[in-house]
mmCIF file of C-alpha atoms and ligand atoms in Angstrom:
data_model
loop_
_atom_site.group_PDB
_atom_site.id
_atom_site.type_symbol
_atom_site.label_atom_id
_atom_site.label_comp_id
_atom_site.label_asym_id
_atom_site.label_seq_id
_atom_site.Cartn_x
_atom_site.Cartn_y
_atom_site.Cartn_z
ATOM 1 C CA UNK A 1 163.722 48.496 97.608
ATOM 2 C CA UNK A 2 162.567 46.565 94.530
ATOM 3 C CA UNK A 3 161.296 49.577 93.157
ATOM 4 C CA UNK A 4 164.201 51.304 93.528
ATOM 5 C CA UNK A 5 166.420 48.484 91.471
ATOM 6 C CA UNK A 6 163.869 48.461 89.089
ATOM 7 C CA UNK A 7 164.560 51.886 88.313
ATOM 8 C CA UNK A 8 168.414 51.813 87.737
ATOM 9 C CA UNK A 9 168.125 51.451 84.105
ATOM 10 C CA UNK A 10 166.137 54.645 84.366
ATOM 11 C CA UNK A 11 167.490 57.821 85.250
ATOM 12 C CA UNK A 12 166.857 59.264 88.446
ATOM 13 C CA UNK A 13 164.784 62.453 89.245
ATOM 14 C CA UNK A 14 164.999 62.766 92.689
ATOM 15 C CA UNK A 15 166.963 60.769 95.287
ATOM 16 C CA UNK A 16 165.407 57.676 96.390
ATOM 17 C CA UNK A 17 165.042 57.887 100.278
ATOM 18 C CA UNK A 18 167.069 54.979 101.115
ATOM 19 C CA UNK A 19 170.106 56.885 99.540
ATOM 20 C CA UNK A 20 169.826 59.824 101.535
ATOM 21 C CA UNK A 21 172.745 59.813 103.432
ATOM 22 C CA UNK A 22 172.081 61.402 107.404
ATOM 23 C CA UNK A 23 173.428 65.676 107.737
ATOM 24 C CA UNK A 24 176.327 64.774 109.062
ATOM 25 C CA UNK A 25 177.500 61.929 106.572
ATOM 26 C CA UNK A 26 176.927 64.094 103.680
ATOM 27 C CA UNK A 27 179.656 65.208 101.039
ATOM 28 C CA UNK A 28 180.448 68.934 102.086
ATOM 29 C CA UNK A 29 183.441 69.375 99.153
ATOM 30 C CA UNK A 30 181.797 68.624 96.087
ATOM 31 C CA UNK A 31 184.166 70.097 93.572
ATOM 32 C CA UNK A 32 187.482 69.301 92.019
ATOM 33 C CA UNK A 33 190.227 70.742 93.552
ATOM 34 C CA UNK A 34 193.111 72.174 91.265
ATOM 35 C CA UNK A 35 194.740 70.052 89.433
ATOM 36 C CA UNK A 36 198.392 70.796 90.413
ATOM 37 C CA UNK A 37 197.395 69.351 94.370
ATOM 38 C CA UNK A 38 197.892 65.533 93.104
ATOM 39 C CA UNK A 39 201.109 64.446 92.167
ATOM 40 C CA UNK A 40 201.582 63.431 88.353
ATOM 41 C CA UNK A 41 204.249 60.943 87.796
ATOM 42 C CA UNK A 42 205.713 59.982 84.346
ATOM 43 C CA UNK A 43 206.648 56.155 84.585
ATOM 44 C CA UNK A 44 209.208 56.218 81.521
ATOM 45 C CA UNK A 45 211.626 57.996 83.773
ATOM 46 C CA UNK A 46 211.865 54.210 85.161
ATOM 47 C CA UNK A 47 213.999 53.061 81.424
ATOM 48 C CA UNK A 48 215.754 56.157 81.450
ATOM 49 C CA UNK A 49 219.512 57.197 82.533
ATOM 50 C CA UNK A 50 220.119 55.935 86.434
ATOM 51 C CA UNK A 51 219.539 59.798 87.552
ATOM 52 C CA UNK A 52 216.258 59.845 85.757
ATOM 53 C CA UNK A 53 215.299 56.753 87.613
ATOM 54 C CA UNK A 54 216.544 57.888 90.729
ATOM 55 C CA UNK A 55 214.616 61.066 90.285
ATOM 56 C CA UNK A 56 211.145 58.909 89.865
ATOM 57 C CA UNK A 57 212.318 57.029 92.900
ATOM 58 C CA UNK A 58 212.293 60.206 94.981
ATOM 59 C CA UNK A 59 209.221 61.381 93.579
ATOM 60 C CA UNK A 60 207.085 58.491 93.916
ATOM 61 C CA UNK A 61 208.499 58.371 97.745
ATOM 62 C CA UNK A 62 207.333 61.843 97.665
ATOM 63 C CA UNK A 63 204.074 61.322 96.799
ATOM 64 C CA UNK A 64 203.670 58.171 98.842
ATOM 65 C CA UNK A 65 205.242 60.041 101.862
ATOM 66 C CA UNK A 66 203.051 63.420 101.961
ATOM 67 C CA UNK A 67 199.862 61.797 100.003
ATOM 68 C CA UNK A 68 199.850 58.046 99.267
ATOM 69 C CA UNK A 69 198.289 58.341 95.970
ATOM 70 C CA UNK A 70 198.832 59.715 93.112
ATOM 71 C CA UNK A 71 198.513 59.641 89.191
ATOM 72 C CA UNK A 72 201.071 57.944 86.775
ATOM 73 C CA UNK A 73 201.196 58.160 82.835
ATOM 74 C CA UNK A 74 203.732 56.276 80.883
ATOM 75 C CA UNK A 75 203.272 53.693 82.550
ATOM 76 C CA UNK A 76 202.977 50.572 79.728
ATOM 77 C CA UNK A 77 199.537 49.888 79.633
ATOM 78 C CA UNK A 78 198.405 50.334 75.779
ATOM 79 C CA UNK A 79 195.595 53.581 75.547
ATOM 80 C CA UNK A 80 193.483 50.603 73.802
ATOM 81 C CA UNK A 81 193.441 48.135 76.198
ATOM 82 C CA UNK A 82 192.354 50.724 78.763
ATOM 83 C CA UNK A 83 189.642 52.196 76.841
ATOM 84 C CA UNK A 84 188.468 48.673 75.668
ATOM 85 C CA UNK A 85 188.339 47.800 79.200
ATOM 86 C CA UNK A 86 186.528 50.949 80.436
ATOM 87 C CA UNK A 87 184.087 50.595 77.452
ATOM 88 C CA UNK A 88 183.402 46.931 78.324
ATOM 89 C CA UNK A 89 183.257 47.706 81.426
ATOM 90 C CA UNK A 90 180.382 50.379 81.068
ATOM 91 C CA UNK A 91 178.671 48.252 78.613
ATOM 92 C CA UNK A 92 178.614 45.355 81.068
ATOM 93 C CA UNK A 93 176.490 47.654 83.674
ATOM 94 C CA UNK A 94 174.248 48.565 80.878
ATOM 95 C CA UNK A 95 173.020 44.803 80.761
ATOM 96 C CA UNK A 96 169.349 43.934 81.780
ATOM 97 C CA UNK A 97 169.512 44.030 85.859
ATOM 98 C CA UNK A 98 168.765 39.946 85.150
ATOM 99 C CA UNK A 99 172.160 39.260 83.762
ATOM 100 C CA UNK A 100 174.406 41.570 85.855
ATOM 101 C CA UNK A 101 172.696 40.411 89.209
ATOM 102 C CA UNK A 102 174.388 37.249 88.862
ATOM 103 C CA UNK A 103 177.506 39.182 89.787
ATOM 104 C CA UNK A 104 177.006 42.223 91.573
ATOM 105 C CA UNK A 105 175.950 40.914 94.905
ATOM 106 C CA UNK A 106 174.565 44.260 95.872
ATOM 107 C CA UNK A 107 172.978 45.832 93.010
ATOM 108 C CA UNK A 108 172.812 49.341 94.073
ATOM 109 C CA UNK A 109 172.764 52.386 93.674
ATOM 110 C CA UNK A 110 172.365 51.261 97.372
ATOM 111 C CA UNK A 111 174.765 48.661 97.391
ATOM 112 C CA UNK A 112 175.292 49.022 101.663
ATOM 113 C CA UNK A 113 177.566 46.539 103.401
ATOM 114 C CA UNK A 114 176.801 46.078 107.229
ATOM 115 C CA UNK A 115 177.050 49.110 108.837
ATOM 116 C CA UNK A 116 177.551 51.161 106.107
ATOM 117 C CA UNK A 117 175.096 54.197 104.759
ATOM 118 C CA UNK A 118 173.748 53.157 101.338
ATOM 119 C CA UNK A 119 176.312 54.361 98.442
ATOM 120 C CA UNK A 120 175.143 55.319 94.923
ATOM 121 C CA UNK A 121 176.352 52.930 93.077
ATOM 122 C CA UNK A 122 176.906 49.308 91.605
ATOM 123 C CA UNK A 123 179.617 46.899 91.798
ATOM 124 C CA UNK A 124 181.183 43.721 90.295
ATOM 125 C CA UNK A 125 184.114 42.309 91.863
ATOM 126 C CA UNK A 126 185.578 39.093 91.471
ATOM 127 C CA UNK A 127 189.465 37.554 92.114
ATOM 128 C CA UNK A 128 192.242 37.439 89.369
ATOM 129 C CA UNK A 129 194.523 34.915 90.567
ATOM 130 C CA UNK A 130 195.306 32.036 90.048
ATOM 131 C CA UNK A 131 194.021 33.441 86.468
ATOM 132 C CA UNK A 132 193.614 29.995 84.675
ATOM 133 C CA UNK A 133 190.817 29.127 87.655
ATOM 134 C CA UNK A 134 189.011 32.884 88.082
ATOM 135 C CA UNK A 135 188.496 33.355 84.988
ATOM 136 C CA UNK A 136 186.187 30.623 84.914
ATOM 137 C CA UNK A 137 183.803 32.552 87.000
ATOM 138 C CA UNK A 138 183.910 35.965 85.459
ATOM 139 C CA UNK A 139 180.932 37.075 83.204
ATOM 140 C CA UNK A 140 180.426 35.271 79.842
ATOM 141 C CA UNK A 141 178.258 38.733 78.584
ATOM 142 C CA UNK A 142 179.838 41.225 77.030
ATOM 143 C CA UNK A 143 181.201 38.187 75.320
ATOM 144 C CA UNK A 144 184.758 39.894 75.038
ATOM 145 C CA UNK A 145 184.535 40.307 79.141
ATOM 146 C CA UNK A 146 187.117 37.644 79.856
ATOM 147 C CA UNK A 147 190.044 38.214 77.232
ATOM 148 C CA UNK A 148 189.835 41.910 77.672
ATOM 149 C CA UNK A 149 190.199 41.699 81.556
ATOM 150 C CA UNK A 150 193.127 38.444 81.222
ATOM 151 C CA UNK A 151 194.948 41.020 78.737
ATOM 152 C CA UNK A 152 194.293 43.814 80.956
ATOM 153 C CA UNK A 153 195.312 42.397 84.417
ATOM 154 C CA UNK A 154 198.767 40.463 82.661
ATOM 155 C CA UNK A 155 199.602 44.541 81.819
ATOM 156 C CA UNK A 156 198.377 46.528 85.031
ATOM 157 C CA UNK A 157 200.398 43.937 87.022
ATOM 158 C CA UNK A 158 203.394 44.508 85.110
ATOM 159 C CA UNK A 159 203.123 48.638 85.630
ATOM 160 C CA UNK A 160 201.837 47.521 89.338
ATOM 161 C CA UNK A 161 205.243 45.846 90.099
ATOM 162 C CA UNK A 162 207.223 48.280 88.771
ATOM 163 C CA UNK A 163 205.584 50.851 91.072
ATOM 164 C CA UNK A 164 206.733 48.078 94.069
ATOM 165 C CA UNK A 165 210.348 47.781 92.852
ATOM 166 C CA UNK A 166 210.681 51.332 92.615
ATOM 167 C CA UNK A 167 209.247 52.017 96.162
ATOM 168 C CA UNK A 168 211.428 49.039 97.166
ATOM 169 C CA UNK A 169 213.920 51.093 96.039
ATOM 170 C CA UNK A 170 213.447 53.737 97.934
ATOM 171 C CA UNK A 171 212.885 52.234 101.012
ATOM 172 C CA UNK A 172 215.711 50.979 100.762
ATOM 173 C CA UNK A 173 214.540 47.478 100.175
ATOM 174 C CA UNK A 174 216.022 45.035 97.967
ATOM 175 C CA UNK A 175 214.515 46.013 94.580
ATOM 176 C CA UNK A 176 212.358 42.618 94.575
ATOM 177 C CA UNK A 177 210.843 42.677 98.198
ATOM 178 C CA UNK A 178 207.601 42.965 97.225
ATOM 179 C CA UNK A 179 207.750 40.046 94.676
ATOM 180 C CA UNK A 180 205.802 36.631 95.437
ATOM 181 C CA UNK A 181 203.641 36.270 98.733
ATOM 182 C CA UNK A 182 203.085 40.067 99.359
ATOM 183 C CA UNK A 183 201.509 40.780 95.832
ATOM 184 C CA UNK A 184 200.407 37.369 94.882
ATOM 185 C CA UNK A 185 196.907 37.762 95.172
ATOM 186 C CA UNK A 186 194.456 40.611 92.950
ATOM 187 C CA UNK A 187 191.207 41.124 92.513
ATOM 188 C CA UNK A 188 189.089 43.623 90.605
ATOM 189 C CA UNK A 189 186.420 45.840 91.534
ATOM 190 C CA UNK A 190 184.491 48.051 89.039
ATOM 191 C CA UNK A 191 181.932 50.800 90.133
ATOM 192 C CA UNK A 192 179.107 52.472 88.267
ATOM 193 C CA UNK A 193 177.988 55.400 89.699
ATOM 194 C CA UNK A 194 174.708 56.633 87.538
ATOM 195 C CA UNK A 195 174.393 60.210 87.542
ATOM 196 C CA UNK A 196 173.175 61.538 90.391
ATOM 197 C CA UNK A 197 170.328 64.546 91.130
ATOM 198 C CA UNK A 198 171.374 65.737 94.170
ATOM 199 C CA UNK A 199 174.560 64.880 94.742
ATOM 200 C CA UNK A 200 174.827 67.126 98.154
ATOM 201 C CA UNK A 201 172.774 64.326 99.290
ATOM 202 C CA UNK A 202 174.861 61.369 98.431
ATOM 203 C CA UNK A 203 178.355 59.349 98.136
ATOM 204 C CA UNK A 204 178.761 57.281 95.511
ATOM 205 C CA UNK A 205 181.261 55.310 98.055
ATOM 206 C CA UNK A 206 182.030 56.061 101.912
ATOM 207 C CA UNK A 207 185.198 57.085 103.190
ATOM 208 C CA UNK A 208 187.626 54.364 104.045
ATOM 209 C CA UNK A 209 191.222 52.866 103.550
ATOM 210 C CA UNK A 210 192.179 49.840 101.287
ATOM 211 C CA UNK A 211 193.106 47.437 102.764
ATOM 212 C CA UNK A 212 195.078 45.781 100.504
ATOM 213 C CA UNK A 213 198.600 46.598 99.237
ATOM 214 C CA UNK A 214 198.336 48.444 96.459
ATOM 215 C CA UNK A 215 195.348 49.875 94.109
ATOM 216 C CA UNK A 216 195.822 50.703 90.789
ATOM 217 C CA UNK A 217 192.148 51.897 88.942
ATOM 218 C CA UNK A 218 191.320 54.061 85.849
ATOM 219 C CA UNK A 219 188.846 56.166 86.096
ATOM 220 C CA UNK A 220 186.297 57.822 83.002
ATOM 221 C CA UNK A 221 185.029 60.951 85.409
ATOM 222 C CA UNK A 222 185.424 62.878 88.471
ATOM 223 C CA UNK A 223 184.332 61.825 92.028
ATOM 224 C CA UNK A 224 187.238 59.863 93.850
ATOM 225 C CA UNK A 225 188.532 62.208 96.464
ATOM 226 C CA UNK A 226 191.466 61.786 99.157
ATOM 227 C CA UNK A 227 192.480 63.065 102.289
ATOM 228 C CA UNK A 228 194.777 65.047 102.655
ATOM 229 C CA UNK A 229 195.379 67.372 106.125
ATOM 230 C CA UNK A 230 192.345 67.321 106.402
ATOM 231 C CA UNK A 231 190.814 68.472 102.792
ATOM 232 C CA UNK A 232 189.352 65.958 100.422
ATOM 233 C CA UNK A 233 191.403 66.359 96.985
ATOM 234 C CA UNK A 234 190.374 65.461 94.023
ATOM 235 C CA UNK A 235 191.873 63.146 91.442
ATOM 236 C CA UNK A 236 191.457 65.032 88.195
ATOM 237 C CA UNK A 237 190.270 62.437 85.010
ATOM 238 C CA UNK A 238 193.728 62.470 82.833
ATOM 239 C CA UNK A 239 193.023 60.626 80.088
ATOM 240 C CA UNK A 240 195.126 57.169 80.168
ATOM 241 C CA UNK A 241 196.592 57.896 83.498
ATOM 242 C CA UNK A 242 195.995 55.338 86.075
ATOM 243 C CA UNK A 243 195.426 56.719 89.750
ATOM 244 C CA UNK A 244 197.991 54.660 92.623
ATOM 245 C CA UNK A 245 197.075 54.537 96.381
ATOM 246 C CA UNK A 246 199.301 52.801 98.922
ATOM 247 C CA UNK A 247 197.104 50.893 100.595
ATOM 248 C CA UNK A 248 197.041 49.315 104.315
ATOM 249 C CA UNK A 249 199.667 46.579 103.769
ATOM 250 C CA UNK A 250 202.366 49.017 102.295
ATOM 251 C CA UNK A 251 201.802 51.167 105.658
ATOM 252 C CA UNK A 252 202.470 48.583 107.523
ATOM 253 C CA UNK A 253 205.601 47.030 105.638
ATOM 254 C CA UNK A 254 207.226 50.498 104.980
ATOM 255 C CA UNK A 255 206.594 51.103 109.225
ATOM 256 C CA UNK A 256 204.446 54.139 108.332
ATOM 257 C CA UNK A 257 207.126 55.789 106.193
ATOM 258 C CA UNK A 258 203.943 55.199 103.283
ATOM 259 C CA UNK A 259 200.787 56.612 104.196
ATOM 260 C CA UNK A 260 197.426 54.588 103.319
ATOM 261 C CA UNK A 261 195.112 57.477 102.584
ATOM 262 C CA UNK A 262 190.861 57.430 103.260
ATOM 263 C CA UNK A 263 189.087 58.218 100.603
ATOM 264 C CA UNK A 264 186.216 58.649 99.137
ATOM 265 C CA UNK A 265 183.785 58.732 95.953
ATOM 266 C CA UNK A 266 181.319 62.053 95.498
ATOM 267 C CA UNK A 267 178.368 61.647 92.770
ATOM 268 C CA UNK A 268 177.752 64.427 89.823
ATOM 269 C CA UNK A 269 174.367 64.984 88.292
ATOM 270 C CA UNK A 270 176.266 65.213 85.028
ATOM 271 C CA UNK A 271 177.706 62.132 83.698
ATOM 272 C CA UNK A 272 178.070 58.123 85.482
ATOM 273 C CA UNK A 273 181.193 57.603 86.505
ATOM 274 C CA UNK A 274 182.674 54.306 86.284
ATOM 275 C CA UNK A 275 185.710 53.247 87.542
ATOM 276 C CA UNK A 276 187.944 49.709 87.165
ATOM 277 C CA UNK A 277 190.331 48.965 90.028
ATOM 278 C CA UNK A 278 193.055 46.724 90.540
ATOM 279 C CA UNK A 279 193.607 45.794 94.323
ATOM 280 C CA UNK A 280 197.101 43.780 94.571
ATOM 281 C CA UNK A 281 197.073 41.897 98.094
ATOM 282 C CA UNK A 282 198.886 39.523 99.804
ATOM 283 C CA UNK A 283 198.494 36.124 99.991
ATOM 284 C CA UNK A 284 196.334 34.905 102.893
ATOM 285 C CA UNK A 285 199.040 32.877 104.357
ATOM 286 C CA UNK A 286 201.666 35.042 103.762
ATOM 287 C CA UNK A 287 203.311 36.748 107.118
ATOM 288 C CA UNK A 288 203.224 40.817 107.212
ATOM 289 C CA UNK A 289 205.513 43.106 109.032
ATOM 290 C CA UNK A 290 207.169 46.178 109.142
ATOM 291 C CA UNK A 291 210.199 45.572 107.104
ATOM 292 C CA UNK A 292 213.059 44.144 109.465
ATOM 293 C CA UNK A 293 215.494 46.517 107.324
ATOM 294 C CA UNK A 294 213.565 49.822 108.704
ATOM 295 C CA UNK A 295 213.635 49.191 112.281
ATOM 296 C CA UNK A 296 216.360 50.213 114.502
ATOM 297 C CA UNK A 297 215.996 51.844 118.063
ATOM 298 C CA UNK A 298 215.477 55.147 116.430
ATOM 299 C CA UNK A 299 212.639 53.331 114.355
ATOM 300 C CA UNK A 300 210.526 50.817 116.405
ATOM 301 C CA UNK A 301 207.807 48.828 114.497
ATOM 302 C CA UNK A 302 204.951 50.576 114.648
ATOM 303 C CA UNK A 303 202.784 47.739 113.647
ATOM 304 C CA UNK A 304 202.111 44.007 114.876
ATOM 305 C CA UNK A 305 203.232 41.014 112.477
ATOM 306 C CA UNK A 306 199.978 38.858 111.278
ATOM 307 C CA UNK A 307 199.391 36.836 108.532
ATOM 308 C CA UNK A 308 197.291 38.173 105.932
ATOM 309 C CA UNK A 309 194.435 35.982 106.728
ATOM 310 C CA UNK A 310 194.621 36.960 110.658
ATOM 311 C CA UNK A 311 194.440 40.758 109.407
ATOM 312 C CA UNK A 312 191.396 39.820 107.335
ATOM 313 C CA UNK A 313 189.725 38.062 110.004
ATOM 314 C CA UNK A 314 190.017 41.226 112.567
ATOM 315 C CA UNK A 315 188.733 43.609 109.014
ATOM 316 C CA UNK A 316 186.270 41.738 108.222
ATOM 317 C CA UNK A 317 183.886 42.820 111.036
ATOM 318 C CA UNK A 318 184.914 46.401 110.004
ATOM 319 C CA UNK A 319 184.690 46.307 106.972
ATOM 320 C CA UNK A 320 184.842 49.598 104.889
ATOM 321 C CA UNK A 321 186.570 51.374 107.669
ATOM 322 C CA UNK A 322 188.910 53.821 107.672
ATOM 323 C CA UNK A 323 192.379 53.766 107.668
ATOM 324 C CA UNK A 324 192.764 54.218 111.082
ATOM 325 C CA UNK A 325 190.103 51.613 112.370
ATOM 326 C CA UNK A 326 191.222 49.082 110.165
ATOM 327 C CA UNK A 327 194.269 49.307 111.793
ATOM 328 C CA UNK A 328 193.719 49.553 115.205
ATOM 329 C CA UNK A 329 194.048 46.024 116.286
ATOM 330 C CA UNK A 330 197.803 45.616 114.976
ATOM 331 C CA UNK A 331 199.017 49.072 116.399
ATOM 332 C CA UNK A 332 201.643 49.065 118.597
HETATM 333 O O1 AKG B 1 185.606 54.213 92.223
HETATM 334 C C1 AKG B 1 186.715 54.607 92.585
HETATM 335 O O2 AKG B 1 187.392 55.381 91.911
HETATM 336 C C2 AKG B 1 187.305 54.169 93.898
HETATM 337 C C3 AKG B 1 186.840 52.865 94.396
HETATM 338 C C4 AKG B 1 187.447 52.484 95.693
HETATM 339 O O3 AKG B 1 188.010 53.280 96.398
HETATM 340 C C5 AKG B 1 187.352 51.090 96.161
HETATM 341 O O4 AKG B 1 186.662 50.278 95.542
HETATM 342 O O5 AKG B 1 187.993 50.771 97.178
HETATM 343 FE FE1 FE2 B 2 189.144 52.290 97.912
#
């Protein structure tokens, strides 16, 4: 295994056993899909005329209805701030394997969490909130690490909320339900995926469901794919678009009205991809439900009520799981 790390700096020629995923766990779509099968949504819409914003209302319900992710463009963050972020991002994963193991637990490409196949890739994650105290513990090296991710996180949250009001809004929610407890807590997970030589062979990440409430991630390549009926889509690389995915919570809240999608990442032989996601979560303490305002006898909850920290405790056994197994224990 030490060999293997030792070579991550290097680039691979063939696929190092320990990567080689089993027949029947291996990627079988490999390419991008057409573009026009993942929803594009222009944020703006949100400051325009009350039709316009009732037209991004039904079109992000849309998307979060019949796919539960999509792409959105518009959306705030400043084109600088997300490349600066991405750059720093793939400059931090560049470091000597020294500095970066102190915070990528797994250094991968075969970064495998129990009972998982080994994915080709390599992760930092760390929490977000309270800032004032995480920041303390993110990476020193790049030295502009920790003011480009505060200045990044204060914006994605903003564009993050208003993706919450406006599905609020057409839940028919009030318009700040999602405000406080439910989206208090955020954490950030980046993944370098080094090119890959067989990628027939390999996932860069497994598919599963987030468990969180919503993720919000920017992407520099192709390889995340979701479910859909069946087929694994793929989210095209728009250039300053961020790609949304209701996660687990939001099913639950919205009673299954929102879908939580699996998905997964597929490797290229090409380019690294690298990725930087946003997971907003709950609090652990905070109570989950579906929303009391979309249950009637024609709509029964669907879903237990936990606490966030009672959900995490049955996950974390599970961990990585799909959508459906990470939910299985609060099904009603
Ligand atoms: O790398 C990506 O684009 C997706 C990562 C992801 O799905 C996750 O970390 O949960
Ligand atoms: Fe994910």
């Amino acid at each position: 295994m030490a060999q293997v790390l030792a070579q991550m700096s290097n680039n691979f020629q063939t696929v190092p056993a320990e990567c080689v995923l089993p027949p029947e766990k291996r990627p079988q779509e490999l390419l991008p899909s057409p573009a026009d099968n993942i929803p594009v949504i222009d944020l703006s819409k949100a400051m325009g005329t009350e039709t316009e914003r009732r037209q991004l209302v039904e079109e992000l319900m849309k998307a979060g209805q019949e796919y539960g992710f999509f792409q959105v463009i518009n959306h705030g963050v400043p084109n600088e701030l997300m490349d600066d972020t991405m750059a720093m991002y793939k400059e931090f994963f560049h470091l000597p394997y020294e500095e970066i193991s102190k915070y990528t637990a797994n250094r991968t490409p075969m970064s495998s969490g129990k009972n998982q196949p080994i994915y080709w890739k390599d992760t930092i994650r760390h929490g977000l909130r309270p800032l004032e105290d995480q920041i303390k513990t993110w990476p020193e090296n790049p030295a502009r690490y920790r003011e480009v991710l505060a200045s990044y996180v204060n914006e994605t949250s903003k564009a993050a909320s208003e993706i919450l009001k406006l599905f609020a809004e057409g839940l028919g929610l009030e318009n700040e339900y999602f405000k406080g407890e439910l989206s208090d807590d955020e954490y950030l997970v980046s993944h370098y995926y080094p090119p890959c030589p067989d990628p027939s062979l390999t996932l860069g990440l497994y598919p599963h469901g987030d468990v969180n409430l919503l993720t919000i991630l920017q992407q520099d390549a192709f390889g995340l794919q979701f479910i859909k009926d069946g087929k694994w889509l793929t989210a095209d690389v728009i250039p300053n678009a961020f790609v949304v995915s209701v996660a687990i919570q939001l099913q639950v809240i919205s009673n299954g009205k929102l879908i939580s999608p699996d998905h997964r990442v597929v490797t290229n032989s090409k380019t690294s991809r690298s990725s930087v996601c946003i997971f907003v979560a709950p609090s652990r303490k905070c109570f989950v439900e579906p929303a009391k305002a979309l249950i009637n006898d024609a709509n029964p909850p669907l879903y237990k009520s936990y606490t966030y920290a009672e959900y995490m405790a049955d996950y974390m056994p599970k961990m990585g799981s799909d959508v459906e197994t990470a939910l299985a224990s609060f099904k009603l």
